[in-house]
Coordinates of C-alpha atoms and ligand atoms in Angstrom, one line a residue:
M19 CA 97.7 108.3 79.9
Q20 CA 100.6 108.4 82.8
K21 CA 103.8 106.2 81.5
P22 CA 104.4 103.5 84.3
P23 CA 107.1 105.0 86.7
L24 CA 108.7 101.9 85.6
H25 CA 109.0 103.3 81.1
H26 CA 110.3 106.7 82.7
T27 CA 113.3 108.3 82.1
V28 CA 115.0 108.0 85.1
N29 CA 114.0 104.0 85.3
H30 CA 117.3 104.4 81.9
A31 CA 119.4 106.3 84.5
L32 CA 118.5 103.8 87.4
Q33 CA 119.6 101.0 85.3
H34 CA 122.9 102.5 84.6
H35 CA 123.6 103.0 87.3
Y36 CA 123.2 99.5 88.6
Q37 CA 125.4 98.2 85.7
T38 CA 128.0 100.5 87.8
L39 CA 126.6 99.3 90.8
R40 CA 126.2 95.8 90.8
T41 CA 129.6 94.4 91.3
V42 CA 130.9 96.6 93.8
H43 CA 131.0 95.0 97.2
M44 CA 128.9 97.0 100.7
R45 CA 133.0 96.3 101.9
E46 CA 134.0 98.7 100.1
L47 CA 131.0 100.7 100.5
F48 CA 131.6 100.8 104.4
A49 CA 135.2 101.4 103.8
A50 CA 134.8 104.6 101.9
D51 CA 132.2 106.3 104.1
P52 CA 132.9 105.4 107.8
E53 CA 130.2 107.5 108.0
R54 CA 127.9 105.2 105.9
F55 CA 125.7 104.4 109.3
E56 CA 125.3 107.7 110.0
H57 CA 124.6 108.7 106.3
F58 CA 121.9 105.6 106.2
S59 CA 119.8 105.0 109.3
L60 CA 116.6 106.6 110.6
Q61 CA 114.8 107.4 113.6
V62 CA 111.0 108.0 113.8
G63 CA 109.6 107.6 117.1
D64 CA 110.9 104.8 118.5
I65 CA 111.8 102.4 115.6
L66 CA 115.3 103.1 113.6
L67 CA 116.1 101.6 110.5
D68 CA 119.8 101.5 109.6
Y69 CA 119.9 100.3 106.2
S70 CA 123.2 101.4 105.8
K71 CA 123.5 97.7 104.6
N72 CA 122.1 98.0 101.4
R73 CA 123.7 97.7 98.1
I74 CA 123.6 101.4 97.5
T75 CA 125.1 104.7 97.1
A76 CA 123.1 108.1 98.1
E77 CA 123.3 108.7 94.0
T78 CA 120.6 105.4 94.1
L79 CA 119.0 107.0 96.3
Q80 CA 119.0 109.6 94.5
L81 CA 117.8 108.2 91.7
L82 CA 115.0 105.9 93.9
T83 CA 113.3 109.1 94.4
Q84 CA 113.4 110.7 92.0
L85 CA 111.3 107.4 90.4
A86 CA 109.0 107.9 93.8
E87 CA 108.7 111.7 92.6
V88 CA 107.6 110.5 88.9
A89 CA 105.2 108.2 90.2
D90 CA 103.6 110.5 92.2
V91 CA 103.8 108.7 95.4
A92 CA 102.9 111.9 97.3
G93 CA 100.0 112.6 95.6
W94 CA 98.5 109.4 96.1
R95 CA 99.4 109.1 99.3
D96 CA 97.3 113.1 99.5
R97 CA 94.1 111.6 97.1
M98 CA 94.3 108.0 99.9
F99 CA 94.4 110.2 103.5
Q100 CA 91.9 112.7 101.9
G101 CA 89.6 109.8 101.0
D102 CA 89.6 109.5 97.2
K103 CA 87.8 105.9 96.0
I104 CA 91.6 105.1 94.5
N105 CA 90.9 101.3 94.8
N106 CA 89.2 102.0 91.3
T107 CA 88.1 98.5 90.0
E108 CA 85.8 98.6 93.5
Q109 CA 85.3 102.0 93.7
R110 CA 86.5 102.2 97.6
A111 CA 88.0 105.1 99.6
V112 CA 91.4 103.3 101.3
L113 CA 90.9 104.7 104.5
H114 CA 92.6 102.6 106.8
T115 CA 94.7 105.7 108.0
A116 CA 91.2 107.0 109.1
L117 CA 90.7 104.5 111.7
R118 CA 94.0 106.4 113.7
N119 CA 93.4 109.8 112.8
Q120 CA 94.2 110.1 116.0
S121 CA 94.0 114.2 115.1
N122 CA 90.1 113.7 114.7
T123 CA 90.4 115.9 111.6
P124 CA 87.5 115.7 109.6
V125 CA 87.9 113.0 106.3
R126 CA 85.4 113.0 103.7
V127 CA 83.7 110.1 102.0
D128 CA 81.1 111.3 99.0
G129 CA 80.9 114.2 101.4
E130 CA 80.2 113.3 104.6
D131 CA 82.7 112.7 107.7
V132 CA 83.4 109.7 108.4
M133 CA 85.0 110.1 112.2
P134 CA 82.0 110.6 114.1
D135 CA 81.6 106.9 113.4
V136 CA 85.3 106.0 113.5
N137 CA 84.6 107.3 117.3
A138 CA 81.0 105.7 118.1
V139 CA 82.7 102.3 117.0
I140 CA 85.8 102.6 118.8
A141 CA 83.4 104.0 122.5
Q142 CA 81.5 101.6 121.4
M143 CA 84.2 98.1 120.9
S144 CA 85.6 100.2 124.2
A145 CA 82.8 100.0 127.0
F146 CA 81.7 96.2 125.2
A147 CA 85.8 95.6 126.3
E148 CA 85.1 97.3 129.4
R149 CA 81.7 94.7 130.3
V150 CA 83.6 91.5 129.6
R151 CA 87.0 92.3 131.5
S152 CA 85.6 93.8 134.9
G153 CA 82.8 90.7 134.6
T154 CA 80.2 93.0 134.8
W155 CA 79.4 90.6 131.0
T156 CA 78.1 87.6 131.3
G157 CA 77.4 84.4 130.3
H158 CA 74.3 83.1 130.4
T159 CA 74.3 81.1 133.6
G160 CA 75.7 84.4 134.9
K161 CA 80.0 83.9 135.0
A162 CA 82.5 86.0 133.6
I163 CA 83.6 85.1 130.3
V164 CA 87.3 83.5 130.1
D165 CA 87.6 82.9 126.4
V166 CA 87.2 84.7 123.7
V167 CA 87.5 82.3 120.1
N168 CA 87.7 84.2 116.7
I169 CA 86.0 83.3 113.8
G170 CA 87.4 84.9 111.0
I171 CA 90.0 84.2 107.9
G172 CA 92.5 86.4 106.2
G173 CA 92.0 90.0 107.1
S174 CA 90.0 88.6 109.8
D175 CA 93.0 86.8 111.9
L176 CA 96.2 87.1 110.9
G177 CA 96.3 91.1 112.5
P178 CA 94.2 90.5 114.9
H179 CA 95.7 87.6 115.7
M180 CA 99.3 88.6 115.6
V181 CA 98.6 91.7 117.2
Y182 CA 97.3 89.3 120.1
Q183 CA 100.9 87.9 120.1
A184 CA 103.2 90.6 119.4
L185 CA 100.8 92.4 123.0
K186 CA 101.0 89.3 125.5
T187 CA 102.9 91.2 128.4
Y188 CA 99.8 93.6 128.0
R189 CA 97.1 90.9 128.9
H190 CA 94.3 90.9 131.0
S191 CA 94.9 88.3 133.2
R192 CA 91.4 86.0 133.6
L193 CA 90.7 86.3 129.0
E194 CA 92.3 84.4 126.9
M195 CA 91.6 85.2 123.2
H196 CA 91.9 82.7 120.8
Y197 CA 92.2 82.1 117.0
V198 CA 90.3 79.9 114.8
S199 CA 90.0 80.2 110.9
N200 CA 90.8 76.9 109.1
V201 CA 87.6 75.3 107.4
D202 CA 89.5 72.0 108.4
G203 CA 87.2 70.8 110.9
A204 CA 90.1 70.0 113.4
H205 CA 90.7 73.5 114.0
I206 CA 87.5 74.1 115.4
K207 CA 86.8 70.3 117.3
E208 CA 90.6 70.5 118.9
K209 CA 89.7 74.8 120.3
L210 CA 86.2 73.5 121.6
E211 CA 87.0 70.7 122.9
T212 CA 88.8 73.0 125.7
L213 CA 86.2 75.6 126.8
D214 CA 83.1 76.1 128.4
P215 CA 80.4 77.1 126.1
E216 CA 79.7 78.6 130.1
T217 CA 82.2 81.4 130.0
T218 CA 83.0 81.0 126.2
L219 CA 82.1 84.2 124.3
F220 CA 82.8 84.1 120.0
I221 CA 83.5 86.6 118.0
V222 CA 82.6 85.8 114.9
A223 CA 84.8 88.6 112.2
S224 CA 84.1 88.5 108.7
K225 CA 83.5 92.2 107.0
T226 CA 81.8 90.2 104.1
F227 CA 79.9 87.6 106.5
T228 CA 79.6 85.2 104.0
T229 CA 83.7 83.8 103.9
Q230 CA 82.5 80.0 103.6
E231 CA 85.2 78.9 105.5
T232 CA 84.5 81.9 108.4
M233 CA 80.0 81.1 108.4
T234 CA 80.9 77.3 108.3
N235 CA 83.0 77.2 111.9
A236 CA 80.8 79.7 113.3
A237 CA 77.8 77.3 112.1
Y238 CA 79.2 74.9 114.2
A239 CA 80.3 76.8 117.1
R240 CA 76.7 77.8 117.6
D241 CA 75.7 74.8 116.9
W242 CA 78.0 73.4 120.3
F243 CA 77.3 76.4 122.4
L244 CA 73.6 75.2 121.8
Q245 CA 73.8 72.2 122.2
H246 CA 74.8 72.7 126.2
A247 CA 73.1 76.2 126.4
G248 CA 69.7 74.5 124.9
D249 CA 67.8 78.0 124.4
A250 CA 68.2 80.1 121.4
A251 CA 67.9 83.4 123.4
H252 CA 71.6 82.7 125.5
I253 CA 73.2 83.2 122.1
A254 CA 72.8 87.0 122.9
K255 CA 75.1 86.2 126.0
H256 CA 77.8 84.4 123.9
F257 CA 77.9 85.8 119.9
V258 CA 79.2 89.0 119.0
A259 CA 79.8 90.3 115.5
V260 CA 81.9 92.1 113.4
S261 CA 80.9 93.0 110.1
T262 CA 79.8 95.6 107.2
N263 CA 76.7 93.1 106.5
R264 CA 73.9 94.0 109.3
E265 CA 71.6 91.7 107.5
A266 CA 74.2 88.8 107.3
V267 CA 74.5 89.1 111.2
T268 CA 71.6 89.2 111.4
D269 CA 70.3 86.6 110.2
F270 CA 72.8 84.5 111.3
G271 CA 71.0 84.7 114.5
I272 CA 73.0 87.3 115.9
D273 CA 71.6 90.4 117.8
P274 CA 72.1 93.6 116.0
D275 CA 72.6 95.6 119.5
N276 CA 75.9 92.5 119.8
M277 CA 77.5 94.1 116.5
F278 CA 80.9 96.4 115.6
G279 CA 80.5 97.7 112.2
F280 CA 82.9 99.2 110.0
W281 CA 83.0 99.8 106.0
D282 CA 83.6 99.5 103.0
W283 CA 86.5 101.9 102.1
V284 CA 88.4 99.6 104.7
G285 CA 90.0 96.8 103.0
G286 CA 90.7 93.2 105.0
R287 CA 94.4 93.2 105.6
Y288 CA 94.6 96.5 106.6
S289 CA 91.8 96.4 109.4
L290 CA 93.0 95.6 112.8
W291 CA 92.3 98.8 113.6
S292 CA 88.4 99.1 113.3
A293 CA 86.2 96.8 114.8
I294 CA 87.7 93.4 113.9
G295 CA 90.5 94.4 116.8
L296 CA 87.9 93.4 119.0
S297 CA 89.8 90.5 121.1
I298 CA 92.5 92.9 120.6
V299 CA 91.0 95.3 123.1
L300 CA 89.3 92.8 125.1
A301 CA 93.2 91.5 125.5
V302 CA 94.6 94.4 126.4
G303 CA 92.1 97.7 126.9
A304 CA 90.9 100.3 125.3
D305 CA 93.8 102.6 126.4
N306 CA 96.7 100.1 124.7
F307 CA 94.5 99.4 122.0
R308 CA 94.5 103.3 121.6
R309 CA 97.9 103.2 121.1
L310 CA 98.6 100.9 119.1
L311 CA 96.1 103.2 117.2
G312 CA 98.2 106.5 118.1
G313 CA 101.9 104.3 116.9
A314 CA 99.5 103.8 113.2
H315 CA 99.5 107.3 113.6
E316 CA 101.9 108.8 114.4
M317 CA 103.9 106.9 111.4
D318 CA 100.9 108.1 109.4
T319 CA 102.0 111.8 110.6
H320 CA 106.1 111.2 109.3
F321 CA 104.6 109.3 106.4
R322 CA 102.4 112.7 105.5
E323 CA 105.3 114.8 106.3
A324 CA 108.9 113.9 106.0
P325 CA 111.0 114.3 102.7
F326 CA 110.8 110.5 100.9
E327 CA 114.7 111.4 100.9
R328 CA 113.9 110.7 105.2
N329 CA 110.5 109.2 105.5
M330 CA 110.7 105.8 106.5
P331 CA 108.7 103.5 104.4
V332 CA 109.5 105.0 101.5
I333 CA 112.7 104.4 101.6
L334 CA 112.0 101.0 103.0
A335 CA 109.5 101.0 99.6
L336 CA 112.5 102.2 97.5
L337 CA 115.3 99.3 98.4
G338 CA 112.8 96.9 98.0
V339 CA 112.0 98.3 93.8
W340 CA 115.8 98.3 93.8
Y341 CA 116.6 94.3 94.6
S342 CA 112.9 93.4 93.0
N343 CA 113.2 95.4 89.5
F344 CA 117.2 95.8 89.4
F345 CA 118.6 92.9 91.4
G346 CA 116.0 91.0 90.1
A347 CA 115.3 89.4 94.0
A348 CA 111.8 88.0 93.8
T349 CA 111.7 87.5 97.6
Q350 CA 111.8 89.4 100.6
A351 CA 112.9 87.7 104.3
I352 CA 111.0 89.1 107.1
L353 CA 113.1 88.0 109.9
P354 CA 111.6 88.8 114.1
Y355 CA 113.8 88.6 116.1
D356 CA 111.3 88.6 119.1
H357 CA 109.3 85.2 120.0
Y358 CA 106.0 87.6 119.9
L359 CA 106.8 89.1 116.8
R360 CA 107.0 85.6 115.4
S361 CA 103.3 85.5 113.5
L362 CA 104.3 89.2 112.0
P363 CA 105.9 87.4 108.1
L364 CA 102.2 85.4 108.3
Y365 CA 100.5 88.9 108.6
L366 CA 102.9 90.4 106.1
Q367 CA 102.9 87.2 103.5
Q368 CA 98.8 88.4 103.5
A369 CA 99.1 92.3 103.8
D370 CA 102.0 92.8 100.9
M371 CA 101.4 89.2 98.6
E372 CA 97.4 90.7 98.4
S373 CA 98.5 93.7 97.6
N374 CA 101.0 94.2 95.4
G375 CA 100.7 89.8 93.7
K376 CA 99.3 91.8 90.1
S377 CA 100.6 91.5 87.1
V378 CA 97.3 93.5 85.3
D379 CA 98.6 97.5 86.2
R380 CA 95.9 99.7 87.4
D381 CA 94.9 101.1 83.4
G382 CA 94.1 97.2 83.0
H383 CA 97.3 96.7 80.9
N384 CA 100.0 93.8 81.8
V385 CA 102.6 95.3 83.4
D386 CA 106.6 94.2 81.4
Y387 CA 107.5 94.1 84.8
E388 CA 108.2 92.9 87.9
T389 CA 105.6 93.9 90.8
G390 CA 104.9 92.0 94.3
P391 CA 107.9 90.3 95.6
I392 CA 107.6 86.7 97.7
I393 CA 107.6 87.4 101.5
W394 CA 107.9 84.5 103.4
G395 CA 110.2 84.6 107.0
T396 CA 110.1 83.1 110.4
S397 CA 111.4 84.5 113.9
G398 CA 115.5 84.3 113.5
I399 CA 116.8 83.0 115.6
N400 CA 115.5 79.2 114.2
G401 CA 115.6 80.5 110.8
Q402 CA 118.9 80.4 111.9
H403 CA 118.7 77.1 112.2
A404 CA 117.3 75.8 109.3
F405 CA 117.6 78.6 106.3
Y406 CA 119.7 80.8 106.6
Q407 CA 122.0 78.8 104.9
L408 CA 120.5 79.1 101.5
I409 CA 120.4 83.0 102.4
H410 CA 124.3 83.0 103.5
Q411 CA 125.7 80.9 100.3
G412 CA 123.2 80.0 97.5
T413 CA 122.0 81.8 94.5
R414 CA 119.8 83.2 95.1
L415 CA 119.8 87.5 96.8
I416 CA 117.3 87.5 99.5
P417 CA 116.8 91.2 100.5
A418 CA 115.8 90.4 104.1
D419 CA 114.6 93.0 107.0
F420 CA 116.0 91.5 110.7
I421 CA 114.0 93.2 113.4
I422 CA 114.3 93.3 117.1
S423 CA 113.8 95.3 120.4
A424 CA 115.6 96.4 123.0
T425 CA 114.5 96.2 125.7
Q426 CA 112.4 92.7 126.5
P427 CA 109.4 92.7 129.1
N428 CA 110.5 88.9 130.6
G429 CA 113.8 89.7 132.5
L430 CA 115.8 87.1 131.2
H431 CA 118.5 89.7 130.1
E432 CA 120.9 87.0 129.0
Q433 CA 119.3 86.0 126.5
H434 CA 118.4 88.8 125.0
D435 CA 121.7 88.9 124.5
I436 CA 122.2 86.0 123.3
L437 CA 119.7 87.2 120.7
M438 CA 121.0 91.1 119.4
A439 CA 124.5 89.2 120.0
N440 CA 122.9 86.7 117.0
F441 CA 121.2 89.5 115.2
L442 CA 124.2 91.6 114.8
A443 CA 126.4 89.1 114.4
Q444 CA 123.8 87.4 111.1
T445 CA 123.6 90.9 109.1
E446 CA 127.5 91.9 109.6
A447 CA 128.0 88.4 107.6
L448 CA 125.8 89.1 105.6
M449 CA 127.3 91.7 104.5
H450 CA 130.2 91.6 105.0
G451 CA 131.0 87.7 104.1
R452 CA 134.3 85.9 104.6
S453 CA 137.0 86.1 101.6
L454 CA 139.4 83.2 100.9
E455 CA 142.1 84.8 102.8
E456 CA 140.3 85.4 106.1
T457 CA 139.2 81.9 106.0
I458 CA 142.6 81.0 105.9
S459 CA 145.0 83.3 108.3
G460 CA 142.0 82.9 110.8
G461 CA 143.1 79.2 111.3
V462 CA 140.1 77.8 109.5
S463 CA 140.7 73.6 109.0
E464 CA 140.4 73.2 105.4
P465 CA 139.2 72.3 102.9
H466 CA 138.3 76.0 102.3
A467 CA 136.1 76.6 99.7
P468 CA 133.2 76.1 101.5
K469 CA 134.0 78.3 104.3
V470 CA 134.1 81.0 101.9
F471 CA 131.2 83.8 102.4
A472 CA 130.9 85.5 99.1
G473 CA 128.7 88.6 101.5
N474 CA 127.7 91.2 100.4
H475 CA 124.2 90.2 101.0
P476 CA 121.4 93.2 101.8
S477 CA 119.3 93.7 105.0
N478 CA 118.5 96.1 107.0
A479 CA 117.7 96.4 110.4
L480 CA 114.7 98.0 112.4
L481 CA 115.0 98.3 116.4
L482 CA 112.2 99.2 118.1
D483 CA 113.4 100.4 121.7
A484 CA 110.7 98.2 123.1
L485 CA 107.7 96.2 122.1
T486 CA 105.0 98.2 123.4
P487 CA 101.1 98.7 121.6
H488 CA 102.6 102.5 120.3
S489 CA 106.1 100.6 118.9
L490 CA 103.9 97.9 117.1
G491 CA 101.3 100.1 115.6
M492 CA 103.9 102.4 113.7
L493 CA 106.0 99.0 112.9
I494 CA 102.9 97.2 110.9
A495 CA 102.0 100.9 109.7
L496 CA 105.9 101.1 108.5
Y497 CA 105.3 98.1 106.4
E498 CA 101.4 98.6 104.6
H499 CA 103.5 102.7 103.8
K500 CA 105.7 100.0 102.2
I501 CA 103.5 98.1 100.5
F502 CA 101.7 101.5 99.4
V503 CA 104.4 103.2 98.4
Q504 CA 105.7 100.4 96.0
G505 CA 102.5 99.5 95.1
I506 CA 102.0 102.7 93.2
I507 CA 106.1 102.7 91.9
W508 CA 104.4 99.8 90.1
N509 CA 101.4 101.7 88.7
L510 CA 99.3 98.4 91.0
N511 CA 95.8 99.3 92.4
S512 CA 97.3 97.5 95.6
F513 CA 94.0 97.1 97.4
D514 CA 91.9 94.7 95.4
Q515 CA 91.5 91.5 95.2
W516 CA 90.7 89.7 92.6
G517 CA 93.1 87.0 92.3
V518 CA 91.2 85.0 95.3
E519 CA 88.2 84.7 93.4
L520 CA 88.4 82.4 91.0
G521 CA 89.5 79.7 93.6
K522 CA 86.5 80.7 95.8
Q523 CA 83.9 80.1 92.9
L524 CA 85.0 76.8 91.5
A525 CA 85.5 75.5 95.0
K526 CA 81.1 76.5 94.7
R527 CA 81.1 74.4 92.0
I528 CA 83.1 71.7 92.6
Q529 CA 81.5 71.3 96.8
P530 CA 78.3 69.3 95.2
E531 CA 80.5 67.5 93.1
L532 CA 82.1 65.4 95.5
N533 CA 78.6 64.5 96.3
M534 CA 77.4 63.1 93.0
T535 CA 76.8 59.1 92.7
E536 CA 78.3 59.1 88.7
A537 CA 82.1 59.7 87.8
V538 CA 82.8 63.4 87.3
T539 CA 83.7 64.5 83.8
S540 CA 82.7 67.9 83.7
H541 CA 86.7 69.5 84.1
D542 CA 90.2 68.8 82.9
A543 CA 91.2 64.8 83.5
S544 CA 93.8 65.7 87.0
T545 CA 91.0 67.4 87.9
N546 CA 88.5 64.3 87.1
G547 CA 91.1 61.6 88.8
L548 CA 91.0 63.4 92.1
I549 CA 87.8 64.4 92.5
N550 CA 86.5 60.8 91.8
H551 CA 89.7 59.4 92.8
Y552 CA 88.1 61.4 96.9
R553 CA 84.7 60.7 95.9
Q554 CA 85.9 56.5 96.1
R555 CA 87.6 57.0 99.0
R556 CA 86.0 59.9 101.1
H557 CA 85.2 58.8 104.7
A558 CA 86.9 55.6 104.9
Ligands
F6P602 O1 91.3 86.0 101.2 C1 90.3 87.1 100.6 C2 90.1 87.7 101.8 O2 88.6 88.2 101.4 C3 90.8 88.5 102.8 O3 91.3 90.6 101.3 C4 90.0 88.7 103.9 O4 91.1 89.9 104.5 C5 89.7 87.8 104.0 O5 89.1 87.3 102.2 C6 88.2 87.5 104.7 O6 87.4 88.0 104.5 P1 86.2 88.4 105.1 O7 86.2 89.6 106.7 O8 84.8 88.9 104.6 O9 85.5 87.5 105.3

């Protein structure tokens, strides 16, 4: 059995290198190399990554690249792309890349090329979307669809929802998408109150078609619809399903002809490229969906072909490992300076934390090093007025990704310059800080000490030429591959999620207990106490 990469000798060299670099200020690194931006930035398609404001030298990257090599990132990457069952606990291939394989070269799972099926579902989605968008597909009273409600949770919600927000300027003018995920009845109830059943289409999006939250909301929506429409035959015009589970879809009462399939080799959090993206296709059209896939494919190709030292996902991953495993950073902030990308941090929370939030490695051993970071963040400009204080002057090291587009579609150029100026100012301030001398000589009033900024806080700047379907596809795939590379370095299976199962099982056991007449005593004292407290007050 191979040693985990972080037990390899290159780790000792990195530890040693860390000791020499940990007290070095980035100011010194910039002063020593006037071309630091040229040396530590990279353009791929329409994305520029400036990673010069990191606590690294050329030697750091060289050593980190060696770490990627001993981890066999290239081998695992190739095994993923060619359809090997690298999700070892579920014995599944991991092929979200096949969903955007615009080269259409065969990709085989168990000897079968999956591309014909992939292309068939894209064609089915495109044809359906065209009918809805053109108004040829109507509700049961003959009216065109106006509102589409995607009922799903986790990967069946976060990806399409984030992309729908991001591509707002590409949307069809008549159609509005809505995303209902929470089983808290307030979510679906409030949403349905605003909708007309005659012109509403529901997409029940669930890979398994067993997820309690989704199935409860879907049943509620079906009841709501039938209260208005009366005849169950009308369901066919108003409910479609996206799932791998044909039987459960049929049992629910959705016509299998109105089902869009995908496969067990698409992980939930990697599924927006599959039929789970149906709401995206409806909103922005099949051509733009293909552009989204095309952007992801461009990033896939870059990831497969570029040497590690010029490979954007690999560089982002290695920087993350550098801060997690050597500097002890526990979190990674995602800060989009783009209103349309405001849900990206939420999306990446699932993508990253459900993938690499693990403490048992691929070989079943407990790890003795840190793995996936806590991903957090919000729209950057709002964050400045909320939590940036702690990033600038707190005691913790918080690596941050700043994301912005060079052009904005709304024509409000002054606003965009303000946004950009703040984006630049924050990364500069984080890196450079302000010394006591600068504080005093800058005429800052006393007291001076609280107004000193240590600086030396790392950040990446990601600059998109514009937020388009193509660049968005590239950006999402960039993070997917970053997560993949980190998972390999930490020797994890990034594609299962057993950590969410226990809570689901316990909830199933607890739910009937909430209706018991006698006091519940079968749990620990805290859980018993809470259950019994709730039972006395429920429905008050
Ligand atoms: O949270 C666990 C999870 O299995 C996610 O991985 C998944 O995206 C989500 O639940 C929804 O699952 P489904 O699409 O099967 O309803």
